[in-house]
Short mmCIF file of C-alpha atoms and ligand atoms in Angstrom, two decimals:
data_model
loop_
_atom_site.label_atom_id
_atom_site.label_comp_id
_atom_site.label_asym_id
_atom_site.label_seq_id
_atom_site.Cartn_x
_atom_site.Cartn_y
_atom_site.Cartn_z
CA MET A 4 16.20 23.93 32.78
CA THR A 5 17.41 24.10 36.29
CA VAL A 6 21.10 24.58 37.13
CA ILE A 7 22.39 23.50 40.50
CA VAL A 8 25.85 24.79 41.35
CA ALA A 9 27.07 22.60 44.05
CA LYS A 10 29.86 23.52 46.51
CA GLU A 11 29.78 20.27 48.42
CA LEU A 12 29.74 16.71 47.08
CA THR A 13 26.68 15.89 49.27
CA THR A 14 24.71 18.74 47.72
CA ALA A 15 25.42 17.28 44.24
CA LEU A 16 24.66 13.75 45.34
CA THR A 17 21.43 14.83 46.85
CA ALA A 18 20.34 16.67 43.79
CA LEU A 19 21.29 13.77 41.59
CA ARG A 20 19.13 11.40 43.64
CA GLU A 21 16.24 13.81 43.60
CA HIS A 22 16.31 14.48 39.84
CA ALA A 23 16.07 11.37 37.69
CA ASP A 24 16.82 13.54 34.61
CA ALA A 25 19.85 15.43 35.98
CA ARG A 26 23.11 15.62 34.08
CA LEU A 27 26.41 16.36 35.73
CA ILE A 28 28.82 18.92 34.30
CA GLN A 29 32.43 19.47 35.23
CA GLY A 30 34.58 21.20 32.65
CA GLY A 31 31.76 21.18 30.07
CA THR A 32 34.13 20.40 27.22
CA ASP A 33 32.05 17.44 26.07
CA LEU A 34 28.59 18.29 27.34
CA MET A 35 28.44 21.91 26.27
CA VAL A 36 29.09 21.01 22.63
CA GLU A 37 26.08 18.72 22.89
CA ILE A 38 23.97 21.39 24.47
CA ASN A 39 25.09 24.26 22.05
CA PHE A 40 24.03 22.02 19.13
CA ASN A 41 20.76 20.91 20.75
CA HIS A 42 21.88 17.23 20.69
CA VAL A 43 20.84 16.93 24.31
CA LYS A 44 18.34 19.01 26.20
CA PRO A 45 18.86 18.44 29.87
CA THR A 46 16.18 19.76 32.22
CA THR A 47 18.48 19.66 35.27
CA MET A 48 22.13 20.34 35.37
CA ILE A 49 24.39 19.77 38.38
CA SER A 50 27.60 21.71 38.20
CA LEU A 51 30.58 20.03 39.93
CA ARG A 52 32.90 22.87 39.13
CA ASP A 53 33.02 24.41 42.61
CA ILE A 54 33.42 21.29 44.60
CA ASP A 55 37.05 21.65 45.88
CA SER A 56 37.21 18.00 47.16
CA LEU A 57 36.97 16.75 43.51
CA ARG A 58 40.04 18.92 42.54
CA THR A 59 42.58 17.39 44.88
CA ILE A 60 45.58 15.10 44.14
CA ARG A 61 46.44 12.92 47.16
CA ARG A 62 49.03 10.31 47.97
CA ASP A 63 47.51 8.84 51.07
CA GLN A 64 48.43 5.21 50.43
CA PRO A 65 52.01 4.29 49.51
CA GLY A 66 52.63 3.49 45.93
CA MET A 67 49.37 5.14 44.87
CA LEU A 68 48.42 8.51 43.43
CA SER A 69 44.68 9.46 43.84
CA ILE A 70 43.50 12.14 41.44
CA GLY A 71 40.27 13.87 41.85
CA SER A 72 37.68 13.56 39.07
CA GLY A 73 37.55 17.30 38.56
CA VAL A 74 41.27 18.00 38.35
CA PRO A 75 41.83 19.73 34.98
CA TYR A 76 44.32 18.43 32.45
CA SER A 77 46.49 21.51 32.77
CA ILE A 78 47.31 20.43 36.34
CA ILE A 79 47.68 16.72 35.37
CA GLU A 80 50.34 17.88 32.86
CA GLU A 81 52.49 19.04 35.86
CA GLU A 82 53.98 17.78 39.04
CA PRO A 83 53.37 15.56 40.94
CA VAL A 84 51.59 13.63 38.21
CA LEU A 85 54.41 14.24 35.74
CA SER A 86 56.88 12.27 37.91
CA ASP A 87 54.54 9.69 39.40
CA ILE A 88 52.37 8.79 36.37
CA PRO A 89 54.23 10.21 33.39
CA ALA A 90 52.06 8.46 30.85
CA LEU A 91 48.99 10.30 32.24
CA SER A 92 50.82 13.64 31.97
CA GLN A 93 51.75 12.85 28.37
CA ALA A 94 48.13 11.77 27.52
CA ALA A 95 46.77 14.96 29.22
CA ARG A 96 49.18 17.14 27.12
CA THR A 97 47.68 15.74 23.90
CA VAL A 98 44.11 16.66 24.72
CA GLY A 99 42.64 19.45 22.59
CA SER A 100 44.26 22.81 23.15
CA PRO A 101 45.42 24.73 26.27
CA GLN A 102 41.83 26.14 26.61
CA ILE A 103 40.36 22.63 26.61
CA ARG A 104 43.07 21.36 28.96
CA ALA A 105 42.30 24.20 31.43
CA ALA A 106 38.68 22.80 31.72
CA GLY A 107 38.58 19.14 30.75
CA SER A 108 38.87 16.48 33.45
CA LEU A 109 39.30 12.74 34.06
CA GLY A 110 35.77 12.55 35.38
CA GLY A 111 34.47 13.94 32.15
CA ASN A 112 36.75 11.57 30.08
CA LEU A 113 35.25 8.70 32.01
CA GLY A 114 31.75 10.06 31.89
CA THR A 115 31.87 10.34 28.18
CA CYS A 116 33.71 6.97 27.93
CA SER A 117 34.71 7.32 24.28
CA PRO A 118 37.18 4.76 22.94
CA ALA A 119 39.18 7.81 21.74
CA GLY A 120 39.36 9.30 25.28
CA ASP A 121 43.05 9.91 25.70
CA THR A 122 43.43 9.09 29.41
CA LEU A 123 41.51 5.83 29.19
CA PRO A 124 44.45 3.74 27.77
CA VAL A 125 46.66 4.96 30.57
CA MET A 126 44.08 3.85 33.06
CA PHE A 127 43.84 0.48 31.42
CA ALA A 128 47.67 0.01 31.28
CA LEU A 129 48.02 0.88 34.91
CA ASP A 130 44.88 -1.09 36.19
CA ALA A 131 43.41 2.16 37.64
CA MET A 132 40.63 2.05 40.10
CA ILE A 133 37.57 4.30 39.82
CA HIS A 134 35.82 5.58 42.98
CA LEU A 135 32.05 6.10 42.65
CA ASN A 136 29.91 7.62 45.33
CA THR A 137 26.15 7.89 45.89
CA LEU A 138 24.49 9.73 48.76
CA ASP A 139 24.69 6.70 51.03
CA SER A 140 27.24 4.26 49.49
CA SER A 141 30.51 4.12 47.69
CA ARG A 142 32.29 1.47 45.60
CA VAL A 143 35.56 1.13 43.84
CA VAL A 144 35.53 -0.39 40.33
CA SER A 145 38.52 -1.56 38.24
CA ILE A 146 38.76 0.45 34.97
CA HIS A 147 38.51 -2.92 33.27
CA ASP A 148 35.00 -3.41 34.61
CA PHE A 149 34.04 0.24 34.41
CA MET A 150 34.03 0.67 30.56
CA THR A 151 31.62 -1.68 28.91
CA GLY A 152 31.37 -0.30 25.36
CA VAL A 153 31.41 2.82 23.12
CA LYS A 154 30.21 5.58 25.59
CA ARG A 155 29.02 2.98 27.97
CA SER A 156 29.95 2.25 31.51
CA VAL A 157 28.75 0.61 34.71
CA ARG A 158 28.08 4.01 36.33
CA GLN A 159 24.52 4.25 37.72
CA HIS A 160 22.49 7.37 37.51
CA ASP A 161 22.90 8.41 41.06
CA GLU A 162 26.74 7.93 41.15
CA ILE A 163 29.41 10.51 40.90
CA ILE A 164 32.87 9.61 39.99
CA THR A 165 34.94 11.15 42.81
CA SER A 166 38.56 10.06 42.20
CA ILE A 167 40.81 7.68 40.26
CA ASP A 168 43.62 5.70 41.93
CA PHE A 169 46.78 5.17 39.82
CA PRO A 170 49.43 2.76 41.07
CA ILE A 171 52.90 4.37 40.90
CA VAL A 172 55.07 1.86 38.88
CA LYS A 173 58.84 1.88 39.02
CA GLY A 174 60.12 1.71 35.41
CA TRP A 175 59.27 3.55 32.20
CA GLN A 176 55.89 4.51 30.74
CA GLY A 177 54.72 6.40 27.77
CA TYR A 178 51.61 7.39 25.71
CA SER A 179 51.63 7.98 21.91
CA LYS A 180 48.78 9.07 19.77
CA VAL A 181 48.32 9.30 16.02
CA GLY A 182 46.17 11.95 14.55
CA VAL A 183 46.04 14.31 11.57
CA ARG A 184 47.98 17.16 13.28
CA ASN A 185 49.48 18.11 16.59
CA ALA A 186 46.92 20.31 18.35
CA MET A 187 43.27 19.69 18.77
CA VAL A 188 42.99 16.26 17.44
CA ILE A 189 40.92 13.23 18.28
CA SER A 190 43.12 10.21 18.15
CA VAL A 191 43.04 7.85 15.16
CA ALA A 192 45.01 5.20 17.20
CA SER A 193 46.78 5.50 20.55
CA THR A 194 48.91 3.33 22.77
CA CYS A 195 49.97 3.43 26.35
CA LEU A 196 52.92 1.22 27.37
CA VAL A 197 54.08 0.63 30.99
CA ALA A 198 57.38 -1.19 31.62
CA ASP A 199 57.20 -2.43 35.18
CA HIS A 200 60.90 -3.06 35.98
CA GLU A 201 60.39 -4.45 39.50
CA ASN A 202 57.98 -7.15 38.24
CA ALA A 203 59.69 -7.46 34.87
CA THR A 204 56.41 -7.08 32.95
CA VAL A 205 55.25 -4.89 30.20
CA ARG A 206 51.56 -3.76 29.93
CA ILE A 207 50.08 -2.21 26.87
CA ALA A 208 46.67 -0.73 26.23
CA LEU A 209 45.16 0.65 22.91
CA GLY A 210 42.74 3.43 22.22
CA SER A 211 40.46 4.25 19.18
CA VAL A 212 40.81 0.63 17.83
CA GLY A 213 37.80 -1.06 19.30
CA PRO A 214 34.54 -0.46 21.18
CA THR A 215 36.50 -0.22 24.41
CA ILE A 216 40.20 0.31 25.24
CA ILE A 217 42.01 -2.97 24.50
CA ARG A 218 44.60 -4.42 26.85
CA CYS A 219 46.85 -6.75 24.78
CA ARG A 220 47.20 -9.53 27.33
CA GLU A 221 48.49 -12.08 24.70
CA ALA A 222 51.23 -9.86 23.41
CA GLU A 223 52.15 -8.94 27.04
CA ALA A 224 52.31 -12.68 27.95
CA TRP A 225 54.39 -13.59 24.82
CA LEU A 226 56.89 -10.87 25.66
CA LYS A 227 57.23 -11.90 29.22
CA ALA A 228 57.63 -15.56 28.36
CA ASN A 229 60.39 -14.92 25.82
CA HIS A 230 62.33 -12.00 26.98
CA ASP A 231 64.00 -10.46 30.06
CA LEU A 232 61.96 -7.39 31.01
CA SER A 233 63.77 -6.26 34.06
CA ALA A 234 65.60 -2.81 34.22
CA GLY A 235 68.60 -2.63 31.91
CA ALA A 236 67.38 -5.49 29.60
CA SER A 237 67.69 -4.78 25.86
CA ILE A 238 65.01 -5.25 23.25
CA SER A 239 66.09 -5.87 19.62
CA LEU A 240 64.34 -4.34 16.65
CA ASP A 241 63.04 -7.79 15.70
CA ILE A 242 61.50 -8.44 19.10
CA ALA A 243 59.93 -4.93 19.14
CA GLY A 244 58.55 -5.51 15.61
CA GLU A 245 57.05 -8.86 16.53
CA PHE A 246 55.56 -7.35 19.74
CA GLY A 247 54.07 -4.52 17.61
CA LYS A 248 52.45 -7.08 15.24
CA ARG A 249 51.09 -9.09 18.11
CA ALA A 250 49.60 -6.02 19.78
CA ALA A 251 48.00 -4.92 16.49
CA ALA A 252 46.53 -8.44 16.06
CA GLU A 253 44.57 -7.87 19.35
CA SER A 254 43.05 -4.58 18.19
CA SER A 255 39.69 -4.59 16.42
CA PRO A 256 39.61 -1.29 14.56
CA ILE A 257 36.94 -0.12 12.11
CA ASP A 258 36.75 2.16 9.02
CA ASP A 259 35.18 5.50 9.75
CA HIS A 260 35.36 9.18 8.81
CA ARG A 261 38.67 9.59 10.62
CA SER A 262 40.61 6.65 9.27
CA THR A 263 40.62 3.07 8.01
CA ALA A 264 40.92 -0.08 10.01
CA ALA A 265 44.02 -1.06 8.07
CA TYR A 266 45.77 2.16 8.73
CA ARG A 267 44.80 1.95 12.44
CA ARG A 268 46.20 -1.57 12.72
CA HIS A 269 49.51 -0.46 11.10
CA ALA A 270 49.61 2.56 13.35
CA ILE A 271 49.29 0.39 16.42
CA SER A 272 52.12 -1.95 15.36
CA VAL A 273 54.37 1.05 14.90
CA LEU A 274 53.44 2.75 18.16
CA ALA A 275 53.72 -0.48 20.16
CA SER A 276 57.10 -1.33 18.91
CA ARG A 277 58.44 2.19 19.19
CA LEU A 278 57.26 2.52 22.81
CA LEU A 279 58.82 -0.83 23.69
CA ARG A 280 62.10 0.19 22.17
CA LYS A 281 61.99 3.45 24.13
CA ALA A 282 61.20 1.58 27.40
CA TYR A 283 64.42 -0.38 27.13
CA GLN A 284 66.78 2.06 25.49
CA MET B 26 18.37 28.11 40.03
CA SER B 27 15.82 27.44 37.31
CA ALA B 28 14.79 28.59 33.89
CA ASN B 29 14.68 32.37 33.44
CA GLU B 30 15.81 32.90 36.93
CA PHE B 31 18.00 35.77 37.66
CA TYR B 32 21.68 35.30 38.53
CA SER B 33 24.82 37.39 38.51
CA LEU B 34 28.29 36.94 37.08
CA HIS B 35 31.52 38.67 38.06
CA VAL B 36 32.95 40.09 34.89
CA ASN B 37 35.94 42.35 34.52
CA GLY B 38 35.76 43.18 38.22
CA LYS B 39 31.99 44.05 38.29
CA THR B 40 29.00 42.14 39.35
CA MET B 41 26.62 41.94 36.44
CA PRO B 42 23.09 40.74 36.71
CA VAL B 43 21.92 38.43 33.95
CA GLN B 44 18.22 38.84 33.16
CA ASP B 45 15.63 37.36 30.85
CA SER B 46 17.93 34.46 29.92
CA TRP B 47 17.58 30.78 29.50
CA VAL B 48 19.89 29.16 32.09
CA GLY B 49 21.37 26.78 29.63
CA GLU B 50 23.01 29.59 27.70
CA SER B 51 26.81 29.57 27.17
CA LEU B 52 29.01 32.18 28.76
CA LEU B 53 29.90 33.28 25.22
CA TYR B 54 26.22 33.96 24.50
CA VAL B 55 25.56 35.73 27.78
CA LEU B 56 28.61 38.03 27.48
CA ARG B 57 27.66 39.11 23.97
CA GLU B 58 23.80 39.11 24.04
CA ARG B 59 22.93 39.67 27.70
CA LEU B 60 25.77 41.68 29.13
CA GLY B 61 26.67 43.94 26.13
CA LEU B 62 30.24 42.72 25.87
CA PRO B 63 30.63 41.80 22.16
CA GLY B 64 34.40 41.79 22.22
CA THR B 65 34.49 37.96 22.83
CA LYS B 66 33.83 36.43 19.42
CA GLY B 67 31.98 33.17 18.55
CA ALA B 68 32.42 31.11 15.54
CA CYS B 69 32.42 27.34 16.08
CA GLU B 70 30.65 27.01 19.49
CA GLN B 71 32.53 23.77 19.96
CA GLY B 72 35.83 24.62 21.44
CA GLU B 73 37.70 24.37 18.18
CA CYS B 74 38.57 27.91 17.31
CA GLY B 75 39.49 29.84 20.40
CA SER B 76 37.81 33.09 19.17
CA CYS B 77 35.74 32.95 22.48
CA THR B 78 38.77 32.77 24.79
CA VAL B 79 38.26 34.47 28.13
CA LEU B 80 39.97 34.20 31.58
CA MET B 81 38.10 32.24 34.14
CA ASN B 82 39.65 32.34 37.71
CA GLY B 83 42.92 33.12 35.88
CA ASN B 84 42.75 30.31 33.37
CA ALA B 85 42.18 30.85 29.56
CA VAL B 86 39.08 28.85 28.58
CA CYS B 87 36.55 28.74 25.75
CA ALA B 88 33.56 30.77 26.85
CA CYS B 89 31.37 28.67 24.44
CA LEU B 90 32.03 25.61 26.56
CA VAL B 91 31.09 27.23 29.83
CA MET B 92 27.49 27.14 30.92
CA ALA B 93 27.17 30.72 32.20
CA ALA B 94 24.96 29.81 35.10
CA THR B 95 27.64 27.55 36.49
CA ALA B 96 30.16 30.42 36.59
CA VAL B 97 28.32 32.42 39.31
CA ASN B 98 31.29 31.81 41.71
CA SER B 99 34.00 32.57 39.13
CA GLU B 100 35.98 35.68 38.17
CA ILE B 101 35.60 36.27 34.40
CA VAL B 102 37.96 38.60 32.45
CA THR B 103 37.09 39.40 28.81
CA VAL B 104 39.14 41.19 26.21
CA GLU B 105 37.30 44.37 27.29
CA GLY B 106 38.71 43.94 30.80
CA ILE B 107 42.19 43.00 29.99
CA THR B 108 43.28 46.52 30.82
CA SER B 109 41.61 49.23 32.89
CA GLU B 110 43.27 51.92 30.69
CA SER B 111 41.51 53.42 27.70
CA THR B 112 44.65 52.87 25.61
CA LEU B 113 45.71 49.63 23.92
CA THR B 114 47.78 47.25 25.81
CA ASP B 115 51.34 46.55 24.72
CA VAL B 116 50.18 43.21 23.30
CA GLN B 117 47.40 44.93 21.33
CA GLN B 118 49.73 47.56 20.11
CA SER B 119 52.21 45.05 18.85
CA PHE B 120 49.41 43.18 17.08
CA VAL B 121 48.51 46.48 15.24
CA GLU B 122 52.08 47.42 14.48
CA GLU B 123 53.17 44.00 13.22
CA GLY B 124 50.09 43.47 10.99
CA ALA B 125 48.82 40.65 13.04
CA VAL B 126 45.25 41.87 12.64
CA GLN B 127 43.74 41.25 9.29
CA CYS B 128 39.93 40.52 9.31
CA GLY B 129 40.31 40.69 13.12
CA PHE B 130 37.88 38.01 14.03
CA CYS B 131 40.40 35.80 15.88
CA THR B 132 42.16 38.85 17.43
CA PRO B 133 40.28 39.26 20.74
CA GLY B 134 40.78 35.50 21.50
CA LEU B 135 44.48 35.72 20.60
CA ILE B 136 45.02 38.80 22.68
CA VAL B 137 43.46 37.13 25.78
CA ALA B 138 45.60 33.93 25.17
CA VAL B 139 48.82 35.92 24.63
CA HIS B 140 48.21 38.12 27.76
CA HIS B 141 47.67 34.92 29.70
CA LEU B 142 50.80 33.35 28.33
CA LEU B 143 53.10 36.31 29.07
CA GLU B 144 51.60 36.58 32.58
CA LYS B 145 52.51 33.00 33.36
CA ASN B 146 55.67 32.85 31.35
CA PRO B 147 57.26 36.15 30.53
CA GLN B 148 60.05 34.66 28.35
CA PRO B 149 58.42 31.85 26.36
CA SER B 150 60.34 29.94 23.78
CA GLU B 151 59.02 29.84 20.22
CA PHE B 152 57.63 26.35 20.87
CA GLU B 153 55.85 27.60 24.01
CA VAL B 154 54.23 30.42 22.08
CA LYS B 155 53.12 28.07 19.47
CA GLU B 156 51.63 25.69 21.97
CA ALA B 157 49.93 28.61 23.90
CA ILE B 158 48.05 29.74 20.79
CA SER B 159 47.50 26.28 19.30
CA GLY B 160 43.82 26.55 20.31
CA ASN B 161 43.28 29.81 18.43
CA ILE B 162 42.58 29.54 14.79
CA CYS B 163 43.38 32.41 12.47
CA ARG B 164 42.38 32.03 8.77
CA CYS B 165 44.06 35.21 7.56
CA THR B 166 47.49 35.75 8.85
CA GLY B 167 49.12 32.32 8.64
CA TYR B 168 50.39 33.15 12.20
CA GLY B 169 53.78 34.63 11.11
CA ARG B 170 52.49 38.07 11.94
CA VAL B 171 51.08 36.90 15.25
CA PHE B 172 54.49 35.44 16.31
CA ALA B 173 56.15 38.58 15.34
CA ALA B 174 53.72 40.57 17.51
CA VAL B 175 54.39 38.31 20.44
CA GLU B 176 58.14 38.66 19.95
CA ALA B 177 57.78 42.36 19.66
CA THR B 178 55.95 42.56 23.00
CA ILE B 179 58.55 40.53 24.73
CA ARG B 180 61.30 42.67 23.31
CA SER B 181 59.69 45.89 24.45
CA ARG B 182 58.95 44.53 27.87
CA ASN B 183 62.64 43.44 28.27
CA GLU B 184 63.80 47.00 27.16
CA VAL B 185 61.57 48.69 29.81
CA LYS B 186 63.17 46.51 32.54
C1 FAD C 327 37.91 21.11 20.92
C2 FAD C 327 37.88 19.82 21.68
C3 FAD C 327 38.95 19.07 21.68
C4 FAD C 327 38.98 17.76 22.45
N1 FAD C 327 40.09 17.02 22.32
C5 FAD C 327 40.10 15.87 23.01
C6 FAD C 327 41.28 15.01 22.96
O1 FAD C 327 42.19 15.31 22.27
N2 FAD C 327 41.28 13.79 23.67
C7 FAD C 327 40.26 13.55 24.56
O2 FAD C 327 40.29 12.48 25.21
N3 FAD C 327 39.09 14.30 24.59
C8 FAD C 327 39.05 15.53 23.90
N4 FAD C 327 37.97 16.24 24.00
C9 FAD C 327 36.79 15.82 24.80
C10 FAD C 327 36.84 16.33 26.26
O3 FAD C 327 37.61 17.46 26.39
C11 FAD C 327 37.28 15.28 27.31
O4 FAD C 327 36.55 14.09 27.11
C12 FAD C 327 37.23 15.82 28.74
O5 FAD C 327 37.92 14.88 29.56
C13 FAD C 327 35.89 16.00 29.27
O6 FAD C 327 35.94 16.55 30.56
P1 FAD C 327 34.95 17.67 31.10
O7 FAD C 327 35.23 17.82 32.55
O8 FAD C 327 34.98 18.85 30.24
O9 FAD C 327 33.59 16.89 30.88
P2 FAD C 327 31.99 17.43 30.85
O10 FAD C 327 31.74 17.94 29.52
O11 FAD C 327 31.78 18.30 32.05
O12 FAD C 327 31.25 16.01 31.09
C14 FAD C 327 31.45 14.99 30.14
C15 FAD C 327 30.51 13.81 30.58
O13 FAD C 327 30.93 13.24 31.77
C16 FAD C 327 30.01 13.27 32.85
N5 FAD C 327 30.78 13.60 34.09
C17 FAD C 327 31.64 14.65 34.26
N6 FAD C 327 32.14 14.57 35.50
C18 FAD C 327 31.55 13.44 36.04
C19 FAD C 327 31.76 12.82 37.36
N7 FAD C 327 32.57 13.42 38.29
N8 FAD C 327 31.10 11.74 37.59
C20 FAD C 327 30.26 11.21 36.69
N9 FAD C 327 30.09 11.71 35.51
C21 FAD C 327 30.72 12.87 35.16
C22 FAD C 327 29.05 14.34 32.42
O14 FAD C 327 27.71 14.16 32.86
C23 FAD C 327 29.06 14.20 30.84
O15 FAD C 327 28.20 13.15 30.42
C24 FAD C 327 37.95 17.51 23.25
C25 FAD C 327 36.80 18.35 23.35
C26 FAD C 327 36.81 19.49 22.55
C27 FAD C 327 35.63 20.48 22.70
S1 FES C 328 33.47 29.78 19.57
FE1 FES C 328 34.31 28.93 21.34
S2 FES C 328 36.05 27.97 20.55
FE2 FES C 328 35.02 28.56 18.78
S1 FES C 329 42.84 37.92 11.22
FE1 FES C 329 41.24 36.95 10.22
S2 FES C 329 41.07 35.12 11.28
FE2 FES C 329 42.80 36.00 12.13
#
């Protein structure tokens, strides 16, 4: 095995182009488990840990927060993300343990692209944009096009995820996750809800209940067509309950070692209706 | 850097050469088996138990999830380096006095996590203590003795002031 510790993005991109078998590593919280247990045996590793440009949080465009792919969750839990993208901070806070959050990153969550990845529903609810760079090109892909299936994405071998753009939305947002305990738990079902008060819309995305994250477009449209969603509007228990049922109907969960499809569907209806109530309290 | 190539790590303030290793080894393995620092414990090797907690550039991380060769530019502190004195730290002393050490396997990881917590937050609430050690599994104490040790440390630090 060869390990390349890049300090500049171009060094990493050059190495990635030169080695068809290379694997990128940022925090290592997904990849090292695979390596420790011999599930993968990479011959070339490119470490992104020391590339400072991937660890910055920028607000260069108005109404947008751009978070570097290598920023660890422990930083995402705090300001400025906490005020600008509160649902992302909440999701980050639910990841693993403090030790995992000090190392794990959005780039790694996207690189692994598991339907249980906690930050992905937030990206789906906020229509986040993913920046991908190669040595001589760059592109920006909507999260909706980025994730194509369980642990599958449109990322090409020679691309590095450099940053993720999150629109700053005025209103309320939250992330809730169901698991067997508080710390260190992979979600059984999760929900991110964003109430955009300016545009009077609600957006909702679900994790762990399908091969990709699911955006509940029909439940969103039903809610918008039938209810006032501007700031200060009120949502009754009945409406919230119906919204929860409609969101759950759009999920497509499976039975597995962590839970059953029926429980997951139930959990989604509860999480969705609770988050909606909170958004208009 | 390639297989079996020589590299150095900065551990507990010293530059330590790592020789005759496979470059894919975890920091946990390198500390224990290559650098003669067995204080850091390993149990799960998948980030679940926290027994391998070390400080990396001032952050508490699982050494089992760090590929050692990627840490060449980082400052590592293990439980052996938590103090330069030959005596126990106040946290370690409280663990002993409060009976927070039973089989002791989780202890080095907890000691590092608690030192890290009190460095960043000298007056943590009960909730903050719980959250700070939520990545450290102890199968013996049931944690009550551990919380007592953290409280005792905070109390004695407040008295000194
Ligand atoms: C004990 C434990 C608990 C966990 N709990 C949770 C949890 O609650 N929720 C959750 O979502 N996840 C959890 N995880 C999984 C993991 O922590 C997250 O997926 C994390 O975001 C991975 O980030 P990383 O930087 O450590 O990734 P790495 O392990 O470094 O990389 C993961 C993958 O992404 C690729 N990659 C990394 N960076 C880039 C980049 N910039 N461009 C392209 N590809 C890249 C790598 O090649 C690799 O395939 C847990 C893991 C452990 C060990
Ligand atoms: S051995 Fe590293 S967390 Fe268990
Ligand atoms: S004292 Fe035995 S595991 Fe904690």
